[in-house]
Tab-separated table of C-alpha atoms in Angstrom:
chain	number	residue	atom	x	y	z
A	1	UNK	CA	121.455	99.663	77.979
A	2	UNK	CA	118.939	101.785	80.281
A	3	UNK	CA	120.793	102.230	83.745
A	4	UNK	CA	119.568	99.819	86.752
A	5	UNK	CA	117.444	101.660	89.598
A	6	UNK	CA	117.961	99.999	92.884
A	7	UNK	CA	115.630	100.577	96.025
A	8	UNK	CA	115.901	103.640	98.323
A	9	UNK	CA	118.480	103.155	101.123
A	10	UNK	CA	117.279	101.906	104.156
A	11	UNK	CA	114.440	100.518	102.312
A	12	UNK	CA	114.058	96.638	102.305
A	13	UNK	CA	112.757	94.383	100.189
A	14	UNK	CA	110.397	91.538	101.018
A	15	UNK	CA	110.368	88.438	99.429
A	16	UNK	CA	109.323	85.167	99.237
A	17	UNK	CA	111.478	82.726	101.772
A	18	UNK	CA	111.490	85.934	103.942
A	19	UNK	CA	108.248	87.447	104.116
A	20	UNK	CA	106.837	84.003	105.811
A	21	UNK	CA	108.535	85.241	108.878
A	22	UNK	CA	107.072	88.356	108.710
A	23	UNK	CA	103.281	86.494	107.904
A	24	UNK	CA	103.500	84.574	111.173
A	25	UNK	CA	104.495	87.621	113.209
A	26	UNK	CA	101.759	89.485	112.027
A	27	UNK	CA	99.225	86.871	112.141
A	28	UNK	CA	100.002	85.821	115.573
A	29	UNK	CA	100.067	89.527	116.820
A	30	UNK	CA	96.232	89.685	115.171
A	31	UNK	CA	95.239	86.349	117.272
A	32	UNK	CA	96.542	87.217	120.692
A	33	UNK	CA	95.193	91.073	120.437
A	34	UNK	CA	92.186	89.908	119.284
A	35	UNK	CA	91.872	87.629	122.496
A	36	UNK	CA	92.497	90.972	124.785
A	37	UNK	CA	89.792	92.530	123.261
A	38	UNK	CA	91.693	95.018	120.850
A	39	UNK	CA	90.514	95.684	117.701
A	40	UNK	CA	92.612	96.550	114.393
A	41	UNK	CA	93.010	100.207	112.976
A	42	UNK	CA	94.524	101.731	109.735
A	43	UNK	CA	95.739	105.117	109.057
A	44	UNK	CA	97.454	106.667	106.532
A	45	UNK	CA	100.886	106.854	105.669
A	46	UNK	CA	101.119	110.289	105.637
A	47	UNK	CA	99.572	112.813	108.653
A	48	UNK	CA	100.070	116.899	108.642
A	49	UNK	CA	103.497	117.637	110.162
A	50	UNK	CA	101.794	119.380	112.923
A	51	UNK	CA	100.361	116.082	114.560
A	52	UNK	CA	104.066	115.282	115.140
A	53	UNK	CA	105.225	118.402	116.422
A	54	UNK	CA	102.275	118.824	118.748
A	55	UNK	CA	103.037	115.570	120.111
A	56	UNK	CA	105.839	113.432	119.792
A	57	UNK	CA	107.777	117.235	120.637
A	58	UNK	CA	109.714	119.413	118.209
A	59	UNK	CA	112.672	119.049	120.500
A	60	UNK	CA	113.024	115.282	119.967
A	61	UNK	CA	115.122	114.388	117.460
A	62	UNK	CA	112.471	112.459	115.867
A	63	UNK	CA	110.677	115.648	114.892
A	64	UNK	CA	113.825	117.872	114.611
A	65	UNK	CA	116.172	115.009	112.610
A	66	UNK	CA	114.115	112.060	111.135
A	67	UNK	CA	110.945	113.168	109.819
A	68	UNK	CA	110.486	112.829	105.828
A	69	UNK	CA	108.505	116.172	105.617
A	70	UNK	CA	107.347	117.517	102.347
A	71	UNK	CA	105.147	120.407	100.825
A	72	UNK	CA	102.461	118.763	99.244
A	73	UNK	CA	100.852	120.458	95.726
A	74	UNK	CA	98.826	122.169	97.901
A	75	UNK	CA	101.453	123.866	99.969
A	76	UNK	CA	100.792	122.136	103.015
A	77	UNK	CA	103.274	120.280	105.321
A	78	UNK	CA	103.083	116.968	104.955
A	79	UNK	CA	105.544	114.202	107.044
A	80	UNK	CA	105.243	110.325	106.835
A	81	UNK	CA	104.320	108.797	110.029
A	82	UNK	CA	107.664	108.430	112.339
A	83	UNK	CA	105.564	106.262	114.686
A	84	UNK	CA	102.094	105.065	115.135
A	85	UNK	CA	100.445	106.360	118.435
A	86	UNK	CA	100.150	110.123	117.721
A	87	UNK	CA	98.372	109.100	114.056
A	88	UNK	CA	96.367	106.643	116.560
A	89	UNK	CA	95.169	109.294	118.808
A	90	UNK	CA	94.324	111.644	115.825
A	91	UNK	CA	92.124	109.405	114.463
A	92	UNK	CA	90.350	108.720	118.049
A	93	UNK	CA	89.914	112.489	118.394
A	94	UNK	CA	88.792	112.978	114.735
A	95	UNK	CA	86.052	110.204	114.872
A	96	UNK	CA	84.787	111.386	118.400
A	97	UNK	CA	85.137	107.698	119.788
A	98	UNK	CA	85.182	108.864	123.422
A	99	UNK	CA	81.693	110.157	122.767
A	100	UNK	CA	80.618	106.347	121.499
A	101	UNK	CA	82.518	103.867	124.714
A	102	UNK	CA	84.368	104.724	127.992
A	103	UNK	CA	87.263	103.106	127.167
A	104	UNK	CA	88.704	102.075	123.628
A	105	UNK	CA	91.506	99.223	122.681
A	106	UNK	CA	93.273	99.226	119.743
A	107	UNK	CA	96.141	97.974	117.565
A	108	UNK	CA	97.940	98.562	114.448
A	109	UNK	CA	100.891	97.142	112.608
A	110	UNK	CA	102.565	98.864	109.203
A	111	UNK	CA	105.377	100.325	108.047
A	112	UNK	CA	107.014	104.219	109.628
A	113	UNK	CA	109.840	106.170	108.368
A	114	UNK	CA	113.063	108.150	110.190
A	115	UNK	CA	115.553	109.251	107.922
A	116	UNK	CA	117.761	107.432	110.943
A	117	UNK	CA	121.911	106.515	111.136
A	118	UNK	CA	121.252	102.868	110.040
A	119	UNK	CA	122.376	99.801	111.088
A	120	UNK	CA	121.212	96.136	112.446
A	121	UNK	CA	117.239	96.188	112.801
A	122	UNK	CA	117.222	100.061	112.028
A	123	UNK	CA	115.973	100.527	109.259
A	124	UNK	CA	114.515	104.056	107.299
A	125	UNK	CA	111.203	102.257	106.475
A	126	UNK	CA	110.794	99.790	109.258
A	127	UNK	CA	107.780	98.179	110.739
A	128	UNK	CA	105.689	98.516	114.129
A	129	UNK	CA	103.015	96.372	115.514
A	130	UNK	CA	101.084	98.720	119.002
A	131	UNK	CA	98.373	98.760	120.663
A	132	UNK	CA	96.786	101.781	122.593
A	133	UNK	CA	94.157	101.797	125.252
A	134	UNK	CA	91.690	105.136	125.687
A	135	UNK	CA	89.431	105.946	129.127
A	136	UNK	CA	91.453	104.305	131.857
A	137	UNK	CA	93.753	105.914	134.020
A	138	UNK	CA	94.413	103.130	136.491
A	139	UNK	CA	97.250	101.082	136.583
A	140	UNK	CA	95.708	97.762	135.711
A	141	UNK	CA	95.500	99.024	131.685
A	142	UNK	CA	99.101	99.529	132.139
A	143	UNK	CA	99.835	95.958	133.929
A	144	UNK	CA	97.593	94.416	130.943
A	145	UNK	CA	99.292	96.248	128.204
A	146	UNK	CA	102.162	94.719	129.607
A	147	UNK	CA	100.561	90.949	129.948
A	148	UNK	CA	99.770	91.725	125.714
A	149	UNK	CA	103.167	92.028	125.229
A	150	UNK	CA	104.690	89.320	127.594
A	151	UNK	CA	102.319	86.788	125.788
A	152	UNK	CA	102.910	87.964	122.465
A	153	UNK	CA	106.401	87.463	122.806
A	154	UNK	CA	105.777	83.713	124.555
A	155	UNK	CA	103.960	82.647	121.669
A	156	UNK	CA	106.311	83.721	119.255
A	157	UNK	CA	108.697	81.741	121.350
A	158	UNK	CA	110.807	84.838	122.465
A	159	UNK	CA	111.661	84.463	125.594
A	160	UNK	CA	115.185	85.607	126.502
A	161	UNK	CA	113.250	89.549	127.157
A	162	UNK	CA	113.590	91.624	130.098
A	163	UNK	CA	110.599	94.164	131.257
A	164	UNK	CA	112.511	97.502	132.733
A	165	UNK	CA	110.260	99.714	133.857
A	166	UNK	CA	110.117	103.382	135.146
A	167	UNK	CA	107.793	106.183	136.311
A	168	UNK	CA	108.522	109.647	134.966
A	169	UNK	CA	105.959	111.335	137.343
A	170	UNK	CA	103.802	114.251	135.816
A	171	UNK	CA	103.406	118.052	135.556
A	172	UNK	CA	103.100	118.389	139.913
A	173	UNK	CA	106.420	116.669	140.562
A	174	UNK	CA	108.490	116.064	137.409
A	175	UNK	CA	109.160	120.159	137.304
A	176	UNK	CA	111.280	119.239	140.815
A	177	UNK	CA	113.455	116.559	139.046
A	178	UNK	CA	113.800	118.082	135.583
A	179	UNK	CA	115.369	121.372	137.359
A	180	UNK	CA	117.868	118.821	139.799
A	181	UNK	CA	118.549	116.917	136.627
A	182	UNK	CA	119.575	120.095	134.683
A	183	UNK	CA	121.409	121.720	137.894
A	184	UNK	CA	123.569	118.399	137.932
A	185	UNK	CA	123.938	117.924	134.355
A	186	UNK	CA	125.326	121.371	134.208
A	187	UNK	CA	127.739	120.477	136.619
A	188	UNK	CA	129.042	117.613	134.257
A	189	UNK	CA	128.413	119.299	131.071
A	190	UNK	CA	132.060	118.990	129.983
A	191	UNK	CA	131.837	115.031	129.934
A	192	UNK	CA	129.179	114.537	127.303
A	193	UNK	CA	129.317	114.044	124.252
A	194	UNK	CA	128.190	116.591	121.720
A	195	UNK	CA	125.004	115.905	120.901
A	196	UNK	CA	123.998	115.506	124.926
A	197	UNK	CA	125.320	118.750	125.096
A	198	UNK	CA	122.924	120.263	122.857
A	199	UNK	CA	120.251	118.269	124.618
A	200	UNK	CA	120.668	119.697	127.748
A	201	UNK	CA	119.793	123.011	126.275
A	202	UNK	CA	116.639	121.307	124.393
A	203	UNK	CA	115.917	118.396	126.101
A	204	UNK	CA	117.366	117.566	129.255
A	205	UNK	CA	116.143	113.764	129.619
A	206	UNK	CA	117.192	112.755	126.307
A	207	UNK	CA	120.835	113.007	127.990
A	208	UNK	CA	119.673	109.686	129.936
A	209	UNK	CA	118.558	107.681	126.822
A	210	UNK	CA	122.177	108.170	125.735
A	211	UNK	CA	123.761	105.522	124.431
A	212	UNK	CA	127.672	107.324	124.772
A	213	UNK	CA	129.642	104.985	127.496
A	214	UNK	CA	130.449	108.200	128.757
A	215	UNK	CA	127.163	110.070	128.935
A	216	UNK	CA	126.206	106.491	130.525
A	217	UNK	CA	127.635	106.697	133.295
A	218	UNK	CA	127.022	110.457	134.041
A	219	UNK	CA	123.595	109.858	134.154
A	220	UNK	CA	123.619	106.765	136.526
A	221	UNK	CA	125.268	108.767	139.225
A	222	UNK	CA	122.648	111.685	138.433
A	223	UNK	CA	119.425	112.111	140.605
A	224	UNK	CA	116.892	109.072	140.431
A	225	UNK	CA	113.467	110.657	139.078
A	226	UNK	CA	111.515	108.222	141.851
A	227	UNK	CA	112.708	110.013	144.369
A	228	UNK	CA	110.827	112.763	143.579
A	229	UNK	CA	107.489	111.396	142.560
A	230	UNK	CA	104.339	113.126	144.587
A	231	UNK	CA	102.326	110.387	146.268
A	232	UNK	CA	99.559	109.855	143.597
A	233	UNK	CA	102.331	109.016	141.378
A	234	UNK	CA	104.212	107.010	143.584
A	235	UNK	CA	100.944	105.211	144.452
A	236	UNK	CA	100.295	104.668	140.455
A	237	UNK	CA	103.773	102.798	140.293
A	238	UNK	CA	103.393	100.939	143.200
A	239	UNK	CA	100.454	99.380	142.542
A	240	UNK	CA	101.602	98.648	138.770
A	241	UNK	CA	104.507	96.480	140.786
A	242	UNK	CA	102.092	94.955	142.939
A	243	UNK	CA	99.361	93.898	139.195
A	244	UNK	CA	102.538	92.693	137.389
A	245	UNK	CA	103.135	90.496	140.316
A	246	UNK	CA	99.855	89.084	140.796
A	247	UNK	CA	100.216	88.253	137.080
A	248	UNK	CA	103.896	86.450	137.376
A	249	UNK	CA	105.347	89.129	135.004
A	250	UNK	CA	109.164	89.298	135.744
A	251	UNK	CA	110.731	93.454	135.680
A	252	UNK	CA	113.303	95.728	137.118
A	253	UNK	CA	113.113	98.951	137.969
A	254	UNK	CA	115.241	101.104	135.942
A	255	UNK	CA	115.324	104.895	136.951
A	256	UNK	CA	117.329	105.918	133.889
A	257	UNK	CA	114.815	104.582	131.251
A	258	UNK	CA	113.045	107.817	129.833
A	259	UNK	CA	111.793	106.745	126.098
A	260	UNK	CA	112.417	109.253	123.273
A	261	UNK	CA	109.384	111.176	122.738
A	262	UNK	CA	107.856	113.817	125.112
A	263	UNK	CA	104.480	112.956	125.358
A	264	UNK	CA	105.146	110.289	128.462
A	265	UNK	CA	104.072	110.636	131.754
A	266	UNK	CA	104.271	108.641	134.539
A	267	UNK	CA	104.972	104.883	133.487
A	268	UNK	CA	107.232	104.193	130.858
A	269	UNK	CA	108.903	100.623	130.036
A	270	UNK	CA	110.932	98.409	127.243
A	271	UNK	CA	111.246	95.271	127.059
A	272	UNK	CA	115.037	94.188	125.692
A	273	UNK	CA	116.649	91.442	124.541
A	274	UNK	CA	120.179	90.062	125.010
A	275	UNK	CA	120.562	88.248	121.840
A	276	UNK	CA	123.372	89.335	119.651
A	277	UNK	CA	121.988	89.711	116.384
A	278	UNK	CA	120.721	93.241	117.480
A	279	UNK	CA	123.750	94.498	118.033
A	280	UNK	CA	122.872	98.301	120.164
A	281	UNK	CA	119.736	97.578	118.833
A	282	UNK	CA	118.342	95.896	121.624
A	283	UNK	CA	114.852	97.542	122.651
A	284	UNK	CA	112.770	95.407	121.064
A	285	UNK	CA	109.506	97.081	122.097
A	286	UNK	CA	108.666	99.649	124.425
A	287	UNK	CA	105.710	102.535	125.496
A	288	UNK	CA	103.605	104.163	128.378
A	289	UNK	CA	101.399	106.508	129.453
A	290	UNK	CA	100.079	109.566	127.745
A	291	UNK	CA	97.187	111.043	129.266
A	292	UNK	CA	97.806	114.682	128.499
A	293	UNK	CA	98.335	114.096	124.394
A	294	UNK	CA	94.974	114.005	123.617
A	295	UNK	CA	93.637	116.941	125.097
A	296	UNK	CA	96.954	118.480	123.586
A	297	UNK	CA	95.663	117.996	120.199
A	298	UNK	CA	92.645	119.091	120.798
A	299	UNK	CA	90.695	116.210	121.796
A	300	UNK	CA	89.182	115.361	125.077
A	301	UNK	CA	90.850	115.225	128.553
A	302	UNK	CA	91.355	111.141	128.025
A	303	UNK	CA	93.449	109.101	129.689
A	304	UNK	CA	95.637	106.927	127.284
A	305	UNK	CA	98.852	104.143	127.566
A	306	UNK	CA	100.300	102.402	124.553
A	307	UNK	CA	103.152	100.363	122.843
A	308	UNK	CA	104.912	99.636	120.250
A	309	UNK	CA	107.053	96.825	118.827
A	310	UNK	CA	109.508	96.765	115.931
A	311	UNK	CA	108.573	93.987	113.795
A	312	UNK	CA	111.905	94.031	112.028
A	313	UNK	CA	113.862	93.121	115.517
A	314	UNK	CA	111.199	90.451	116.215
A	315	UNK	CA	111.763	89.056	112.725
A	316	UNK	CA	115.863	89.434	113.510
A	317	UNK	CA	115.276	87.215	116.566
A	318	UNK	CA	113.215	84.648	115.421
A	319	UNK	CA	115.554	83.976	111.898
A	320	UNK	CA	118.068	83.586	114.412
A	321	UNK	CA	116.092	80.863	116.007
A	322	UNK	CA	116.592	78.142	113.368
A	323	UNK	CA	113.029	78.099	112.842
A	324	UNK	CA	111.120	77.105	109.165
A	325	UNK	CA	107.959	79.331	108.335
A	326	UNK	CA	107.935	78.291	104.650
A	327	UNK	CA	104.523	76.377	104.065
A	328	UNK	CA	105.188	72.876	103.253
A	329	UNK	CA	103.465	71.766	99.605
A	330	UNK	CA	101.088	68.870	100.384
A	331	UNK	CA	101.859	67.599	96.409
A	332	UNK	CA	103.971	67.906	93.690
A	333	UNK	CA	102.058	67.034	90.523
A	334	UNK	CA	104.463	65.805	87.971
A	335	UNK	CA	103.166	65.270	83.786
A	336	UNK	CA	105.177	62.570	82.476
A	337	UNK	CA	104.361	63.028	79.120
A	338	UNK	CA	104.497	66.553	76.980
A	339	UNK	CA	100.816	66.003	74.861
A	340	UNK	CA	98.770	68.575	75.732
A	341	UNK	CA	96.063	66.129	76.966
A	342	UNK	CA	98.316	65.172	79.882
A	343	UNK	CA	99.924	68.856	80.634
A	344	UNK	CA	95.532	69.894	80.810
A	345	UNK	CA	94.549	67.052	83.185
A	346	UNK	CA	97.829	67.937	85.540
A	347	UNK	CA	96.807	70.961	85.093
A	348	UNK	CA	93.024	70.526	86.081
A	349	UNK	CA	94.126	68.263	88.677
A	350	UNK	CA	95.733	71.048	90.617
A	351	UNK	CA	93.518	73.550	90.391
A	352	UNK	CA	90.705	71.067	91.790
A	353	UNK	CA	92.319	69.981	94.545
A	354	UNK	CA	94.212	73.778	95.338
A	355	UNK	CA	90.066	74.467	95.744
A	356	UNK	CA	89.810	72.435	98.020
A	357	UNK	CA	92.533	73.837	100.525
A	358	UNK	CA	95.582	71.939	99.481
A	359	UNK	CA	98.840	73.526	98.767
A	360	UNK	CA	99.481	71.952	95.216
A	361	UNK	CA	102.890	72.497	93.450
A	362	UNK	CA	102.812	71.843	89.579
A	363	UNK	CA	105.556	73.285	87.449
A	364	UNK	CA	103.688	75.006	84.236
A	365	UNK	CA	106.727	74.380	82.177
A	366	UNK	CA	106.864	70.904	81.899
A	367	UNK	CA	110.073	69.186	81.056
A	368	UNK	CA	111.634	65.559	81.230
A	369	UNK	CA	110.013	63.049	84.068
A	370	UNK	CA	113.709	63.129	85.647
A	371	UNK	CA	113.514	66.739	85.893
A	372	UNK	CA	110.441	67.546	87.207
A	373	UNK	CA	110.326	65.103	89.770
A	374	UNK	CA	114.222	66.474	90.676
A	375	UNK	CA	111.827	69.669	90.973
A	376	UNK	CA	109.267	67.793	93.167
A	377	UNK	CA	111.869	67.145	95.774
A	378	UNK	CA	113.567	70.453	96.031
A	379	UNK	CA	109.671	71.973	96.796
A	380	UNK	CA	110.174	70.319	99.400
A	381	UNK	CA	106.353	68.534	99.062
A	382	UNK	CA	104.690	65.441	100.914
A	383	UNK	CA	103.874	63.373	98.061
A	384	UNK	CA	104.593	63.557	93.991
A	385	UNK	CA	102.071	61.895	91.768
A	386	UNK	CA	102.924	61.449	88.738
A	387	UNK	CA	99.955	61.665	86.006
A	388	UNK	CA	100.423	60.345	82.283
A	389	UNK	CA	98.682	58.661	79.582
A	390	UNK	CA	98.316	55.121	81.574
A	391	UNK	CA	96.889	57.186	84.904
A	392	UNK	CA	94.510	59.277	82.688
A	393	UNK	CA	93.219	56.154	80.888
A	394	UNK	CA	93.183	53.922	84.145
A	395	UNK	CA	91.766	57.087	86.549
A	396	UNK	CA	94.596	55.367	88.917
A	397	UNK	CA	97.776	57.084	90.396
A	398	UNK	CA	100.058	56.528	92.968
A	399	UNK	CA	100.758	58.680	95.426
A	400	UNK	CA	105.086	58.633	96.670
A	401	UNK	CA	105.936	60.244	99.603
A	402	UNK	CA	109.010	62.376	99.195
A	403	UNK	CA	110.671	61.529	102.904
A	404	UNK	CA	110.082	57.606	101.703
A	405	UNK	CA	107.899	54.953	102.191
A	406	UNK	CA	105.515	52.820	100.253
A	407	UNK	CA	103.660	53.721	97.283
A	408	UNK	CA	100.124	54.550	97.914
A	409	UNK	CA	97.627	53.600	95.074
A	410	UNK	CA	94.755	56.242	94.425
A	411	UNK	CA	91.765	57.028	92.380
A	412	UNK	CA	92.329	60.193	90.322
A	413	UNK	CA	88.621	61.400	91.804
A	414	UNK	CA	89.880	60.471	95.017
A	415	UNK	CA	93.299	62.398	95.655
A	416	UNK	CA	91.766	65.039	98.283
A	417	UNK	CA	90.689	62.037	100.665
A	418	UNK	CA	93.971	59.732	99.988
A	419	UNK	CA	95.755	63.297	101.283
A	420	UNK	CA	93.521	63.493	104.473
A	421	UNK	CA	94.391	60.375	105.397
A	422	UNK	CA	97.614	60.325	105.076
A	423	UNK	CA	97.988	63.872	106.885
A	424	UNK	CA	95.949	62.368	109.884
A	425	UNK	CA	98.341	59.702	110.171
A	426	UNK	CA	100.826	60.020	113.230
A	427	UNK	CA	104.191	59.607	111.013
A	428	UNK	CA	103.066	62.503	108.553
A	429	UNK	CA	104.809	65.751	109.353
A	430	UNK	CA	102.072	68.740	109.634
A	431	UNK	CA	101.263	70.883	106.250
A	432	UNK	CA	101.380	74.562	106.401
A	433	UNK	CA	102.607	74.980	109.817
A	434	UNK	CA	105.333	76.509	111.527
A	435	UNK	CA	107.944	73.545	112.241
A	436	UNK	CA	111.023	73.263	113.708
């Protein structure tokens, strides 16, 4: 007996029951990005391991822990995408788009890969939905960013979120707070933990993204980065505050939130959520501003603030929500008798009316009457019908709705219309919708 091969750890399955979830996530993300005038990209999988380096920062532990790099036949370096925005910017560099419109807004969804300590909604393969904007440098794009996000979450019905938000200044002022942050990190060096130690040598604000109780709480008695912010930069954040309150969008100001990569400058923010099922896992979606990564790879001095969103949290939260995103079958076609005239015409019957948009169950194995209609109510369908030598010689069926209620007689030639009806009719529960 040939040995089973199970998936690769940390790398989920999708199936059906499940991937529904997933369907509505994406397809709502598509409709409300679509509405803000973003438009979809796609890139590949795999990028040159220098793209990452160059930007996300070989200090990171992204670049320096969690890439899947590999020497391709070739003998080039070759890592799976970690994250979406630097593959993003690539391709706006590569396919001169500054050169074609002042400012560009787009989004992506699909799956990235960190070889990452696992655990609830962190996955190895996991999936991101983002959006990047390209060309402005005012603090509006960031406010509407922001506004994409808030009402992407709202129609998903995710609500219990908080917005913290942060400014981490740029290359005139930050230089003033990285070397206070340092001086007083020293200072406290013996009471982190290992790893922040290390950091401090590397990367001195990954010490405040921390998630160490103790390294916590070093860092929120440390020096608060907006106190040293020049005045464009203070200006830039101020006037962010002042956009997300003419829009209603609820924040708070959070001087210790940094982000993991290095390629932020000035605003930063994540959006969190208190529900349980995440465990530590609680960022839910989070981003800023960029604008010196494109000219760092080579592109032109643009201007650029993004997101992204794990898809696998968002689908955590809303299984937790008791919600159903199964479609619903309008009809169960049952074929009460076994000739093969009977099993063709049930058979015909559902392919004519699946053409003409109707979800159409119809079990191609057959069986007694008893257990296919048995079958007919676990689908969880509208209506059965059941179709045998009398209805095929009459052209008349009856239609039975599975919740209860009255037969309904119907023409054989006229199923598609008895099912409009009865789907228009206040007591009939909506087909292939989300329900509660």
């Amino acid at each position: 007996m040939s040995q089973k091969i199970n998936g690769v750890k940390g790398m989920n399955d999708l199936l059906p029951g499940e991937i529904e979830v997933w369907q509505f996530v994406e397809n709502t993300a598509r409709t409300l990005f679509g509405r803000f005038g973003y438009g979809e990209v796609r890139t590949p999988m795999v990028e040159d391991t220098a793209l990452f380096v160059r930007s996300v920062g070989e200090e990171t532990d992204i670049v320096g822990k969690e890439m899947y790099t590999f020497e391709d036949k070739g003998g080039r370096s070759l890592s799976l995408r970690p994250e979406g925005t630097a593959p993003a910017a690539r391709a706006y560099i590569e396919h001169s788009v500054s050169n074609v419109e002042p400012v560009s807004r787009w989004f992506y969804m699909g799956p990235m890969f960190r070889y990452e300590r696992m655990k609830t909604g962190r996955y190895r393969q996991f999936s991101q939905i983002g959006a990047e904007a390209y060309g402005a440098k005012e603090p509006a794009q960031d406010a509407e960013l922001m506004d994409v996000v808030v009402q992407f979450l709202e129609a998903l019905g995710l609500t219990d979120v908080t917005l913290n938000i942060n400014s981490l200044g740029d290359d005139n002022c930050r230089p003033a707070y990285h070397a206070k942050l340092v001086e007083y990190l020293n200072a406290h060096r013996d009471e982190l933990c290992a790893d922040c130690q290390q950091r401090l040598e590397r990367n001195p604000l990954r010490v405040l993204d921390c998630k160490n109780e103790k390294c916590q709480a070093v860092a929120g008695a440390g020096p608060n980065v907006l106190e040293f912010l020049c005045e464009p930069c203070r200006t830039h954040f101020t006037d962010l505050q002042r956009k997300l309150g003419a829009l209603g969008i609820r924040y708070v100001v959070n001087h210790r939130l940094v982000r993991g990569l290095d390629y932020y400058t000035r605003t930063v923010f994540e959006f969190i959520a208190s529900h349980p099922a995440l465990g530590t896992a609680s960022t839910v979606g989070g981003g800023g501003r960029y604008d010196k990564m494109m000219k760092g790879l080579g592109g032109p001095d643009v201007p650029a603030v993004g997101f992204a969103m794990g898809l696998d949290r968002l689908v955590l939260l809303l299984k937790e929500g008791g919600k159903t995103f199964t479609a619903q079958p309008d009809l169960f076609i049952v074929a009460a008798d076994v000739d093969a005239a009977c099993q063709d015409a049930a058979l015909a019957l559902t392919s004519r009316l699946r053409r003409e948009g109707f979800y159409v169950e119809f079990d191609t194995r057959g069986g007694s009457l008893k257990s296919q209609m048995k079958r007919a109510d676990k689908s969880g369908a509208r209506f059965s019908l059941v179709l045998g030598g009398d209805e095929l010689r009459t052209g008349q069926a009856k239609l039975k709705p599975m919740a209860g209620g009255d037969l309904i007689p119907v023409a054989l030639g006229s199923v598609a219309q008895t099912l409009r009806q009865a789907a228009s009719q206040p007591s009939s529960p909506p087909s292939l919708k989300t329900r509660e």
